[in-house]
Tab-separated table of C-alpha atoms in Angstrom:
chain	number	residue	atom	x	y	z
W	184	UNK	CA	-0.359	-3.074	7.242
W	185	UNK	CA	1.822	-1.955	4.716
W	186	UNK	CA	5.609	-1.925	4.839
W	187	UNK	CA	8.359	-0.548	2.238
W	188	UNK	CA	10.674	-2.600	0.295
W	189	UNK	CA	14.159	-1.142	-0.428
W	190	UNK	CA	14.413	-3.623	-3.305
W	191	UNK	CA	14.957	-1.555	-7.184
W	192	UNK	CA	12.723	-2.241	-10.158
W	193	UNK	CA	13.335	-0.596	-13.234
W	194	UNK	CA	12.062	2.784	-13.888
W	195	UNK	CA	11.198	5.302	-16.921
W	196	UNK	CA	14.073	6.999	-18.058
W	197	UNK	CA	14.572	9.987	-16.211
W	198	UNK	CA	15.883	13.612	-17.663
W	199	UNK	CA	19.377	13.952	-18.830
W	200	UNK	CA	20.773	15.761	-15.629
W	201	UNK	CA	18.495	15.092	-13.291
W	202	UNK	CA	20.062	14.562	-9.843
W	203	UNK	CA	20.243	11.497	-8.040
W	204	UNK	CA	17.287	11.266	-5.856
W	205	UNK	CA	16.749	10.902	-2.318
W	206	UNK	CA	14.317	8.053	-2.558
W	207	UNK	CA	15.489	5.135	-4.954
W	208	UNK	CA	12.541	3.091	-5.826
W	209	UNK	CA	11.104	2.997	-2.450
W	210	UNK	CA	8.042	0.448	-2.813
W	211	UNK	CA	5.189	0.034	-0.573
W	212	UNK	CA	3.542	-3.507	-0.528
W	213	UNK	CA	1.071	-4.838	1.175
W	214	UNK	CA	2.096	-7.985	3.337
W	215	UNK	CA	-1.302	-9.002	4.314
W	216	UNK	CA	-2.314	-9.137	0.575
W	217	UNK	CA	0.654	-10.669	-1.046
W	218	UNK	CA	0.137	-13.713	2.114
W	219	UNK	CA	-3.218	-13.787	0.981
W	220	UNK	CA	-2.462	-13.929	-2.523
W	221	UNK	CA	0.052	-17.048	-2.351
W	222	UNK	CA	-2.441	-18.816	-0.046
W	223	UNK	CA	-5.562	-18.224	-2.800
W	224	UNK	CA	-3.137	-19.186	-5.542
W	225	UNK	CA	-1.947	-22.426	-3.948
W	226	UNK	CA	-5.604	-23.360	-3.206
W	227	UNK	CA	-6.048	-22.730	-7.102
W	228	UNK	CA	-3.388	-24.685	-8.342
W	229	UNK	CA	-4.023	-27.752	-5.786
W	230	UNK	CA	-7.913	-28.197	-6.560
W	231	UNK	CA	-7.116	-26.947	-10.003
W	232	UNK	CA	-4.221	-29.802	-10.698
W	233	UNK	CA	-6.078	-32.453	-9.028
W	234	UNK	CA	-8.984	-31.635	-11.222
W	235	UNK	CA	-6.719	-31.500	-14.548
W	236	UNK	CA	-4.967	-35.150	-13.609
W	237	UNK	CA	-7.871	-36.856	-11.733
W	238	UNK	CA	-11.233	-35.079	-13.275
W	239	UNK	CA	-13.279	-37.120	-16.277
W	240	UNK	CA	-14.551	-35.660	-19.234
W	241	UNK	CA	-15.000	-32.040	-19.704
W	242	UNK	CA	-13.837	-31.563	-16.453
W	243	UNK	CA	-10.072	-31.029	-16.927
W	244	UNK	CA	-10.795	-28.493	-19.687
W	245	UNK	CA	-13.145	-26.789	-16.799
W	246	UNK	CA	-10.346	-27.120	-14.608
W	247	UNK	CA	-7.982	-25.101	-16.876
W	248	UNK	CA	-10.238	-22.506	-18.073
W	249	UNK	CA	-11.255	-22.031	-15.025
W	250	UNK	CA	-7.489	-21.373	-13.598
W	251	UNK	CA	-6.548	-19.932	-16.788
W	252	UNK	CA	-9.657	-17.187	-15.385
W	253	UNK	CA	-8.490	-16.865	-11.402
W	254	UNK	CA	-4.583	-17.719	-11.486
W	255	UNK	CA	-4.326	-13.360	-13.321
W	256	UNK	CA	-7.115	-11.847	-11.385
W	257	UNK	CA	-5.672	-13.337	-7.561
W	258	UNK	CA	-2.389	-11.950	-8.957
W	259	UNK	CA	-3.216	-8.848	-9.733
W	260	UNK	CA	-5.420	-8.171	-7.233
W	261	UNK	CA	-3.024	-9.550	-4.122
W	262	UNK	CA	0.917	-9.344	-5.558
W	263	UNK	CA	0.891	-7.100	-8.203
W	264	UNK	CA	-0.375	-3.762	-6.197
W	265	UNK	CA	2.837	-1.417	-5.673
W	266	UNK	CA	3.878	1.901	-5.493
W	267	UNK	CA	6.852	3.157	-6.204
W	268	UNK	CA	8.596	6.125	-5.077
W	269	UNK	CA	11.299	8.428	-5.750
W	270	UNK	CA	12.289	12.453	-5.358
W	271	UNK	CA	11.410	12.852	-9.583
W	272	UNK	CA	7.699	10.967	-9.292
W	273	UNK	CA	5.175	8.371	-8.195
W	274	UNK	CA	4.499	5.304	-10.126
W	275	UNK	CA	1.585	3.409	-9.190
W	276	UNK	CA	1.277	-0.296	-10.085
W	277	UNK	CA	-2.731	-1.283	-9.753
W	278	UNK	CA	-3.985	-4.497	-10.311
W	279	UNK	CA	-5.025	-3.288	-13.825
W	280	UNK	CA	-2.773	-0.474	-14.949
W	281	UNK	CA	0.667	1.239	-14.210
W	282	UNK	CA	0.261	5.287	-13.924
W	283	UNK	CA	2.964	7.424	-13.844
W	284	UNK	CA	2.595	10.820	-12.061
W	285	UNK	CA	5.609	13.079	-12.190
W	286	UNK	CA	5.230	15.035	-8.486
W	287	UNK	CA	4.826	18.338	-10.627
W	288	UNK	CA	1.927	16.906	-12.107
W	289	UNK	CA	0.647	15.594	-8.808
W	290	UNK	CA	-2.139	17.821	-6.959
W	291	UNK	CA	-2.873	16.172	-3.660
W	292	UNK	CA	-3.155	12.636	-1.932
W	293	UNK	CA	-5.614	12.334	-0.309
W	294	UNK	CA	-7.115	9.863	2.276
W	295	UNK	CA	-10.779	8.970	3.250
W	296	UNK	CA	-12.138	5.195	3.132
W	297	UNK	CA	-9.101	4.574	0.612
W	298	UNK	CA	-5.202	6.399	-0.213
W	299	UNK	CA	-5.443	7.791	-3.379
W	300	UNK	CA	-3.802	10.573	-5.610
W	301	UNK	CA	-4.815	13.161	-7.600
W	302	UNK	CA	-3.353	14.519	-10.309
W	303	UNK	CA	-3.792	18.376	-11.932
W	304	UNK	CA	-6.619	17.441	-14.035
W	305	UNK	CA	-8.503	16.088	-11.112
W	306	UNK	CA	-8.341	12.182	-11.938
W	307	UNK	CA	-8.045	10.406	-8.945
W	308	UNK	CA	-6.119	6.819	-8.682
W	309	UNK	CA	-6.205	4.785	-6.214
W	310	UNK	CA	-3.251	3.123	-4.209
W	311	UNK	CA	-3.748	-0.455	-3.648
W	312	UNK	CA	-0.978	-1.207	-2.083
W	313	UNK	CA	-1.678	1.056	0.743
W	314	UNK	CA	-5.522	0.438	2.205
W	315	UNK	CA	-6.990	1.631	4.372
W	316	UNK	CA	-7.453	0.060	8.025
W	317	UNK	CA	-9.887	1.138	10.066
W	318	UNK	CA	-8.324	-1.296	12.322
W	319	UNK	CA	-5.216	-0.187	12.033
W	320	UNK	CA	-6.202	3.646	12.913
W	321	UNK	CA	-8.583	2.871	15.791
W	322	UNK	CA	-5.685	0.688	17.322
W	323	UNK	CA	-2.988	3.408	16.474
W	324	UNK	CA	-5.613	6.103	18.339
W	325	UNK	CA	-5.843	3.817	21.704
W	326	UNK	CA	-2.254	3.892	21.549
W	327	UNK	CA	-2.182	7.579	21.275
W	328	UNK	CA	-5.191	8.057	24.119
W	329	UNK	CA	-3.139	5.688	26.492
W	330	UNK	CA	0.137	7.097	26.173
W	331	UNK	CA	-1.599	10.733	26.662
W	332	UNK	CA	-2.803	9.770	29.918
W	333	UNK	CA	0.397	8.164	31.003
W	334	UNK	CA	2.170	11.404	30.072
W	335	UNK	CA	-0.410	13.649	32.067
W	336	UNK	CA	0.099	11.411	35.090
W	337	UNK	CA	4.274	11.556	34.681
W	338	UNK	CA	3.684	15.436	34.958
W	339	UNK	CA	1.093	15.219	37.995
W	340	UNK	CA	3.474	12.490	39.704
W	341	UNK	CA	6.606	14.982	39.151
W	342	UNK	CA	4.666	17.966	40.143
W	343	UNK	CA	3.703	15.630	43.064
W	344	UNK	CA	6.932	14.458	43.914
W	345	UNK	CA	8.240	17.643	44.982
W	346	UNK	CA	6.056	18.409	47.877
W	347	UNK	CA	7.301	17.145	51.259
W	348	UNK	CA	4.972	16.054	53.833
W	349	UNK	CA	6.953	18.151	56.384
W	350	UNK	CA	9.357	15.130	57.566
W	351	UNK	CA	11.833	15.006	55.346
W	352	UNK	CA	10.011	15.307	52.077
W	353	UNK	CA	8.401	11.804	51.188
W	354	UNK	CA	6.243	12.067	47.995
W	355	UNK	CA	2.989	11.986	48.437
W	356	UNK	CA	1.493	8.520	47.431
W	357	UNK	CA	-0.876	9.891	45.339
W	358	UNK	CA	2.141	10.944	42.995
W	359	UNK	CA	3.425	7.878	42.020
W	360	UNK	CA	3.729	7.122	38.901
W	361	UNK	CA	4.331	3.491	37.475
W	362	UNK	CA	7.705	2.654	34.991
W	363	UNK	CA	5.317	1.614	31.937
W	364	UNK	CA	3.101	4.793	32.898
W	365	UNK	CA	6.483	7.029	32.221
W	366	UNK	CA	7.768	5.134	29.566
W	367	UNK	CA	4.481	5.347	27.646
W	368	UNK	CA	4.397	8.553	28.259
W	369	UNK	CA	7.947	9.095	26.899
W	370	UNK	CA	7.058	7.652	23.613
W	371	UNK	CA	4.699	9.682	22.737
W	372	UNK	CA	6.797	12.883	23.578
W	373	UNK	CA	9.701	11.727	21.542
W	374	UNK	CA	7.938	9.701	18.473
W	375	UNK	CA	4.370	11.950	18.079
W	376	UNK	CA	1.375	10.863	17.934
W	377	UNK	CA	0.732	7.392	16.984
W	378	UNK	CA	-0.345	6.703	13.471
W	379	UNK	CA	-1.201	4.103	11.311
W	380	UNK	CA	1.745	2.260	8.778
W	381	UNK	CA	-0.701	3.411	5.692
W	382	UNK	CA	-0.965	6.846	7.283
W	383	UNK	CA	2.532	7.297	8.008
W	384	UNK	CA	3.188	6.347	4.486
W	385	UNK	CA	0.973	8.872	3.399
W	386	UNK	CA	2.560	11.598	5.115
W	387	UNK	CA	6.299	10.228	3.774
W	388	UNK	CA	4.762	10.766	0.531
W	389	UNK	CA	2.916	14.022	1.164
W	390	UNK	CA	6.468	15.385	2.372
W	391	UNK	CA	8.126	14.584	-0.426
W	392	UNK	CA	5.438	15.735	-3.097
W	393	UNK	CA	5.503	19.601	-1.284
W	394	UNK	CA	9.137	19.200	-1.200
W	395	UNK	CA	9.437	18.021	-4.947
W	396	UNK	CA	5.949	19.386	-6.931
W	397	UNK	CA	8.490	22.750	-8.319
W	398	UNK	CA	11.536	20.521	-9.263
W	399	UNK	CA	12.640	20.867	-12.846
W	400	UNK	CA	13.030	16.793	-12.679
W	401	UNK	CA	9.449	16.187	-11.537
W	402	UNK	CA	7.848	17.636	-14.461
W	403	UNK	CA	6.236	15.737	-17.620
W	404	UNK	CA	3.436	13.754	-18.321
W	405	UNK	CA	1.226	11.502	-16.249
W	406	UNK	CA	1.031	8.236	-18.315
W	407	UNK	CA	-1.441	5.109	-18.011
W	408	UNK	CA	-0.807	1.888	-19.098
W	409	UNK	CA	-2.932	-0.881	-19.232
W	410	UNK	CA	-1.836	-4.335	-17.762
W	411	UNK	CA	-2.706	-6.766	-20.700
W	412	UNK	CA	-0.192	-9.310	-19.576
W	413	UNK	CA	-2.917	-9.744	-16.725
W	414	UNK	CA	-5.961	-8.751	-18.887
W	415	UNK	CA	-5.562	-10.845	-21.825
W	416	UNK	CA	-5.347	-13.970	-19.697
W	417	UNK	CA	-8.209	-13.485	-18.201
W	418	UNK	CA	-10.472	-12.772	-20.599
W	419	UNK	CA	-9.254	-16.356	-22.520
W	420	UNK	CA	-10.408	-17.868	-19.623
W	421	UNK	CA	-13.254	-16.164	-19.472
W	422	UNK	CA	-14.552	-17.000	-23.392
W	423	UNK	CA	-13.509	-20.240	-22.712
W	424	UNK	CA	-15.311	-20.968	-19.229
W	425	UNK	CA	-18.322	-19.571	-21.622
W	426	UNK	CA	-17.722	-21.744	-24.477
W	427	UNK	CA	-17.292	-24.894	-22.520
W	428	UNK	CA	-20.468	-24.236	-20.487
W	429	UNK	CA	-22.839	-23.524	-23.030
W	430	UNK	CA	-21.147	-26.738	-24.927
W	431	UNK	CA	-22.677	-28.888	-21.929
């Protein structure tokens, strides 16, 4: 499940002129992996720190490399996914990278086993901070199927209630139609059908890319930038997990 976060983080500079937009740094997150990212990381640091204060030998300098290797990787794969969203373009914050996709430069987002976007060159990028649940859809489609029914008994039990049994017009029994039933069936007339959060952010996003793709503010260059604050890290863990293994 993925939810949006009103909060701002800074964004590129944006065209002298450009109006303000409709969507101001909109992020998607994913709860589910930033909950399992602080639970990994303070499994890490606990095993990690005993390790460090309590281990003998080589084992605090395993310890360290060792966290020095994880501590990035959990991180970027669990807290650092975002995406970012405004009426000028789609920033998209992967465990790895940052891309930048102005919406004129944007051809399609599509979803299949993951959300992704594509841009006019036909490079796809994937949005990690809104999976795919298969869960999520196949709950979302009950939903649907149940409130469907409800609604197609509402209309048989008002269709129903009209006819009179010829002494003073009781309903027939067969007509009756339970509060839940109707209210189910309400929902679904005024709110659609039932979708999952990832899909529904999807759509928000497919709105406002056919709404935006001609804007003279959505134009430029889709740019890629590599995350070595998380990279570097990682790889000095790894070369020293290496060095410290092969020393014995």
């Amino acid at each position: 499940m993925t939810s949006p976060d009103p909060s701002r983080e800074p964004e590129p500079t944006k065209p002298a002129g450009s109006a303000t937009p409709q969507y101001k740094d909109r992020i998607y997150r994913s709860p589910a992996g930033i909950v399992g990212g602080v639970l990994v990381l303070g499994i890490i640091a606990w095993l990690g720190i005993d390790a460090v204060v309590v281990g003998e030998g080589s084992t605090p300098w395993l310890a360290l490399a060792t966290m020095l290797f994880l501590v990035p990787l959990v991180f970027a794969y669990t807290l650092r996914p975002a995406v970012f969203v405004n009426d000028d373009r789609l920033r998209v914050r992967n465990p790895l990278r940052m891309v930048v996709l102005p919406w004129g430069q944007v051809a399609s987002l599509r979803s299949g086993f993951s959300n992704e976007v594509v841009d006019d060159s036909g490079t796809a990028y994937q949005l990690w901070a809104l999976p795919v649940s298969v869960r999520a859809r196949s709950k979302a489609a009950r939903q649907e199927a149940r409130a469907a029914r409800a609604a197609a008994r509402a209309g048989q039990g008002g269709a129903g209630g009209g006819r009179g049994d010829g002494r003073g017009g009781a309903a027939v029994p067969g007509g009756a139609v339970g509060a839940a039933d109707l209210g189910a069936g309400a929902a679904l007339a005024a709110g659609g059908p039932r979708r999952a959060e990832t899909d529904r952010a999807m759509d928000v996003l497919r709105e406002l890319h056919e709404r935006r793709q001609e804007a003279a503010e959505a134009q430029g260059e889709v740019t890629v930038r590599w995350a070595y604050e998380v990279i570097a890290p990682a790889v000095a863990g790894a070369v020293l997990l290496a060095v410290l293994w092969g020393l014995g």
